[in-house]
Amino acid sequence: MELRGKQKRFLRSQAHHLQPIFQIGKNGLNEAMVVQINEALEKRELIKVNLLQNTDEIAEDVARVIAEKIHCEIVQIIGRVLVLYKPSSKEKYQKISKEVKSI
């Protein structure tokens, strides 16, 4: 599912007030973290991921790897902060995705 401009703008506005819930440090991105990010996206649909100063990872590369592995959308990359979106498969968690579909 490719997001349109208006949908991305809406998601950016929703993500503005969120705090990053994952931090990628000097150990980089590993499989356990990818699984946890996928689980968090299932419950929240929209999350922020922060890359710490001591990591050798590049934000664009990390975002691309995460998007390929868990099939989520990259909403925005600002500096070392990624905003990721994936519609939940469970209806009780589908709050943001219902609004995104209507846009």
mmCIF file of C-alpha atoms in Angstrom:
data_model
loop_
_atom_site.group_PDB
_atom_site.id
_atom_site.type_symbol
_atom_site.label_atom_id
_atom_site.label_comp_id
_atom_site.label_asym_id
_atom_site.label_seq_id
_atom_site.Cartn_x
_atom_site.Cartn_y
_atom_site.Cartn_z
ATOM 1 C CA MET A 1 0.000 0.000 0.000
ATOM 2 C CA GLU A 2 1.591 3.228 -1.154
ATOM 3 C CA LEU A 3 0.559 6.297 0.824
ATOM 4 C CA ARG A 4 -0.637 9.402 -0.976
ATOM 5 C CA GLY A 5 0.575 12.893 -0.086
ATOM 6 C CA LYS A 6 -2.466 13.813 1.993
ATOM 7 C CA GLN A 7 -2.235 10.535 3.913
ATOM 8 C CA LYS A 8 1.450 11.115 4.698
ATOM 9 C CA ARG A 9 0.698 14.653 5.814
ATOM 10 C CA PHE A 10 -2.023 13.369 8.160
ATOM 11 C CA LEU A 11 0.308 10.703 9.590
ATOM 12 C CA ARG A 12 3.075 13.265 10.114
ATOM 13 C CA SER A 13 0.656 15.449 12.059
ATOM 14 C CA GLN A 14 -0.376 12.460 14.210
ATOM 15 C CA ALA A 15 3.262 11.476 14.827
ATOM 16 C CA HIS A 16 4.372 14.966 15.811
ATOM 17 C CA HIS A 17 3.405 14.476 19.467
ATOM 18 C CA LEU A 18 4.748 10.923 19.778
ATOM 19 C CA GLN A 19 7.953 10.073 21.609
ATOM 20 C CA PRO A 20 10.330 7.529 20.025
ATOM 21 C CA ILE A 21 9.688 4.118 21.595
ATOM 22 C CA PHE A 22 12.728 2.375 20.077
ATOM 23 C CA GLN A 23 16.349 3.452 20.082
ATOM 24 C CA ILE A 24 18.962 1.924 17.830
ATOM 25 C CA GLY A 25 22.410 2.169 19.391
ATOM 26 C CA LYS A 26 25.923 0.907 18.768
ATOM 27 C CA ASN A 27 24.770 -2.702 18.262
ATOM 28 C CA GLY A 28 22.697 -1.596 15.282
ATOM 29 C CA LEU A 29 19.496 -3.149 14.018
ATOM 30 C CA ASN A 30 19.039 -6.847 14.852
ATOM 31 C CA GLU A 31 16.303 -9.420 14.270
ATOM 32 C CA ALA A 32 14.916 -9.160 17.826
ATOM 33 C CA MET A 33 14.444 -5.424 17.417
ATOM 34 C CA VAL A 34 12.709 -5.913 14.051
ATOM 35 C CA VAL A 35 10.270 -8.344 15.708
ATOM 36 C CA GLN A 36 9.583 -5.867 18.527
ATOM 37 C CA ILE A 37 9.031 -3.016 16.051
ATOM 38 C CA ASN A 38 6.571 -5.201 14.138
ATOM 39 C CA GLU A 39 4.657 -6.008 17.339
ATOM 40 C CA ALA A 40 4.555 -2.339 18.332
ATOM 41 C CA LEU A 41 3.256 -1.380 14.882
ATOM 42 C CA GLU A 42 0.545 -4.033 15.200
ATOM 43 C CA LYS A 43 -0.745 -2.378 18.392
ATOM 44 C CA ARG A 44 -0.040 1.297 17.708
ATOM 45 C CA GLU A 45 0.039 1.537 13.874
ATOM 46 C CA LEU A 46 2.282 4.622 14.038
ATOM 47 C CA ILE A 47 5.616 4.772 15.884
ATOM 48 C CA LYS A 48 8.856 6.699 16.003
ATOM 49 C CA VAL A 49 12.299 5.077 16.053
ATOM 50 C CA ASN A 50 15.372 7.028 17.158
ATOM 51 C CA LEU A 51 18.960 6.354 16.047
ATOM 52 C CA LEU A 52 21.391 7.253 18.821
ATOM 53 C CA GLN A 53 24.583 9.240 18.221
ATOM 54 C CA ASN A 54 26.838 6.222 18.860
ATOM 55 C CA THR A 55 25.384 4.094 16.045
ATOM 56 C CA ASP A 56 27.101 3.570 12.707
ATOM 57 C CA GLU A 57 23.755 3.007 10.983
ATOM 58 C CA ILE A 58 22.344 5.487 8.466
ATOM 59 C CA ALA A 59 18.689 6.438 8.978
ATOM 60 C CA GLU A 60 17.663 5.863 5.336
ATOM 61 C CA ASP A 61 19.250 2.392 5.286
ATOM 62 C CA VAL A 62 17.625 1.365 8.570
ATOM 63 C CA ALA A 63 14.234 2.599 7.361
ATOM 64 C CA ARG A 64 14.578 0.681 4.086
ATOM 65 C CA VAL A 65 15.566 -2.559 5.883
ATOM 66 C CA ILE A 66 12.673 -2.295 8.348
ATOM 67 C CA ALA A 67 10.206 -1.516 5.550
ATOM 68 C CA GLU A 68 11.374 -4.543 3.536
ATOM 69 C CA LYS A 69 11.273 -6.964 6.473
ATOM 70 C CA ILE A 70 7.919 -6.056 8.006
ATOM 71 C CA HIS A 71 6.182 -4.401 5.031
ATOM 72 C CA CYS A 72 5.521 -1.061 6.703
ATOM 73 C CA GLU A 73 5.457 2.431 5.236
ATOM 74 C CA ILE A 74 8.121 5.047 5.900
ATOM 75 C CA VAL A 75 6.178 8.206 6.649
ATOM 76 C CA GLN A 76 9.090 10.497 7.401
ATOM 77 C CA ILE A 77 12.794 10.616 8.168
ATOM 78 C CA ILE A 78 14.053 13.684 9.982
ATOM 79 C CA GLY A 79 17.702 13.519 10.953
ATOM 80 C CA ARG A 80 17.971 10.396 13.103
ATOM 81 C CA VAL A 81 14.239 9.903 13.748
ATOM 82 C CA LEU A 82 12.099 7.560 11.640
ATOM 83 C CA VAL A 83 8.304 7.625 11.555
ATOM 84 C CA LEU A 84 6.835 4.250 10.550
ATOM 85 C CA TYR A 85 3.246 3.264 9.766
ATOM 86 C CA LYS A 86 1.589 -0.102 9.260
ATOM 87 C CA PRO A 87 -2.162 -0.727 9.421
ATOM 88 C CA SER A 88 -3.079 -3.182 12.161
ATOM 89 C CA SER A 89 -4.566 -6.527 11.190
ATOM 90 C CA LYS A 90 -6.721 -6.550 14.346
ATOM 91 C CA GLU A 91 -9.812 -4.380 14.209
ATOM 92 C CA LYS A 92 -9.640 -3.278 17.847
ATOM 93 C CA TYR A 93 -6.303 -1.497 17.150
ATOM 94 C CA GLN A 94 -7.409 0.142 13.885
ATOM 95 C CA LYS A 95 -7.836 3.756 14.913
ATOM 96 C CA ILE A 96 -5.391 5.601 12.710
ATOM 97 C CA SER A 97 -5.771 3.307 9.689
ATOM 98 C CA LYS A 98 -9.533 3.972 9.481
ATOM 99 C CA GLU A 99 -8.857 7.701 9.257
ATOM 100 C CA VAL A 100 -6.051 7.178 6.708
ATOM 101 C CA LYS A 101 -8.351 5.151 4.457
ATOM 102 C CA SER A 102 -10.966 7.907 4.491
ATOM 103 C CA ILE A 103 -8.457 10.516 3.287
#
